[in-house]
Amino acid sequence: MKNTRIINPSDIRMFYFGSQDVLTNNDEKEARKHKLERAMILSNCEHIPISLYMRLPNGETLETESDVVDYADDIVVLKGGYYIPVWAIVDVDV
């Protein structure tokens, strides 16, 4: 993605992600859900690092690369215990 700031997973806790979903289209939300499920399976079975793209309320996009340890309905847990709210995730890249 263009104009993306790359951060370490440990830096995630320094950011506020807001409470509004960054995606407005239901098809995009469904695609994100499937990408997160696939990312969790691949990173847990194959130990493949996943790139996650998050958008802050100010419009800035962040990228981090890590193993996805768990994915629930509204939260993603990265290796090291770092949490990202699903509604802040714009895209997932394996």
Short mmCIF file of C-alpha atoms in Angstrom, two decimals:
data_model
loop_
_atom_site.label_atom_id
_atom_site.label_comp_id
_atom_site.label_asym_id
_atom_site.label_seq_id
_atom_site.Cartn_x
_atom_site.Cartn_y
_atom_site.Cartn_z
CA MET A 1 0.00 0.00 0.00
CA LYS A 2 1.14 3.52 -0.72
CA ASN A 3 2.12 5.94 2.04
CA THR A 4 2.31 3.24 4.68
CA ARG A 5 4.40 3.55 7.82
CA ILE A 6 6.05 0.25 8.81
CA ILE A 7 6.02 -0.45 12.54
CA ASN A 8 7.15 -3.26 14.83
CA PRO A 9 4.37 -5.35 16.41
CA SER A 10 5.53 -4.10 19.84
CA ASP A 11 4.66 -0.52 18.75
CA ILE A 12 0.98 -1.38 18.22
CA ARG A 13 0.08 -0.61 21.83
CA MET A 14 1.14 3.03 21.27
CA PHE A 15 -1.67 3.70 18.77
CA TYR A 16 -5.37 4.47 19.16
CA PHE A 17 -7.42 2.76 16.46
CA GLY A 18 -10.81 4.38 17.06
CA SER A 19 -14.12 2.56 17.16
CA GLN A 20 -15.35 2.93 13.56
CA ASP A 21 -14.72 0.18 11.02
CA VAL A 22 -12.27 1.32 8.34
CA LEU A 23 -14.20 -0.74 5.80
CA THR A 24 -17.74 0.28 4.88
CA ASN A 25 -18.56 -2.32 2.23
CA ASN A 26 -19.92 -5.67 3.50
CA ASP A 27 -18.09 -7.58 0.73
CA GLU A 28 -14.78 -6.01 1.84
CA LYS A 29 -15.52 -6.94 5.46
CA GLU A 30 -16.27 -10.54 4.45
CA ALA A 31 -13.05 -10.69 2.39
CA ARG A 32 -11.09 -9.35 5.39
CA LYS A 33 -12.62 -12.05 7.60
CA HIS A 34 -11.55 -14.80 5.19
CA LYS A 35 -8.05 -13.33 4.82
CA LEU A 36 -7.66 -13.21 8.62
CA GLU A 37 -8.83 -16.82 8.99
CA ARG A 38 -6.38 -17.92 6.28
CA ALA A 39 -3.58 -15.87 7.85
CA MET A 40 -4.15 -17.47 11.25
CA ILE A 41 -4.06 -20.98 9.78
CA LEU A 42 -0.95 -20.33 7.68
CA SER A 43 1.00 -18.60 10.43
CA ASN A 44 0.12 -21.24 13.04
CA CYS A 45 0.79 -24.24 10.78
CA GLU A 46 3.51 -22.98 8.45
CA HIS A 47 4.93 -20.16 10.63
CA ILE A 48 4.60 -17.74 7.73
CA PRO A 49 4.72 -14.07 8.80
CA ILE A 50 1.67 -12.06 7.80
CA SER A 51 1.53 -8.39 6.84
CA LEU A 52 -1.34 -6.48 8.41
CA TYR A 53 -2.37 -3.02 7.24
CA MET A 54 -4.19 -0.85 9.77
CA ARG A 55 -5.75 2.58 9.42
CA LEU A 56 -5.77 5.13 12.21
CA PRO A 57 -8.65 7.60 12.72
CA ASN A 58 -6.44 10.37 11.24
CA GLY A 59 -6.22 8.37 7.97
CA GLU A 60 -2.63 7.20 8.41
CA THR A 61 -1.96 3.59 7.34
CA LEU A 62 0.38 1.37 9.32
CA GLU A 63 1.92 -1.97 8.35
CA THR A 64 3.31 -4.61 10.65
CA GLU A 65 4.57 -8.12 9.98
CA SER A 66 4.10 -10.92 12.47
CA ASP A 67 2.65 -14.35 13.08
CA VAL A 68 -1.10 -14.25 13.71
CA VAL A 69 -1.64 -16.36 16.81
CA ASP A 70 -5.41 -16.02 17.12
CA TYR A 71 -8.35 -14.37 15.45
CA ALA A 72 -11.72 -13.92 17.11
CA ASP A 73 -14.73 -11.93 15.93
CA ASP A 74 -13.35 -8.51 16.76
CA ILE A 75 -9.71 -8.96 17.75
CA VAL A 76 -6.48 -10.27 16.22
CA VAL A 77 -3.71 -11.46 18.52
CA LEU A 78 -0.15 -11.36 17.18
CA LYS A 79 2.87 -13.25 18.40
CA GLY A 80 4.04 -11.58 21.59
CA GLY A 81 0.49 -10.89 22.78
CA TYR A 82 -0.14 -7.71 20.76
CA TYR A 83 -3.80 -7.02 20.01
CA ILE A 84 -5.32 -5.28 16.99
CA PRO A 85 -9.04 -4.57 16.68
CA VAL A 86 -10.39 -6.13 13.48
CA TRP A 87 -12.24 -2.92 12.56
CA ALA A 88 -8.87 -1.13 12.19
CA ILE A 89 -7.50 -3.63 9.64
CA VAL A 90 -7.65 -2.49 6.02
CA ASP A 91 -5.92 -5.48 4.43
CA VAL A 92 -4.04 -8.71 5.12
CA ASP A 93 -1.20 -10.01 2.96
CA VAL A 94 0.34 -13.47 3.20
#
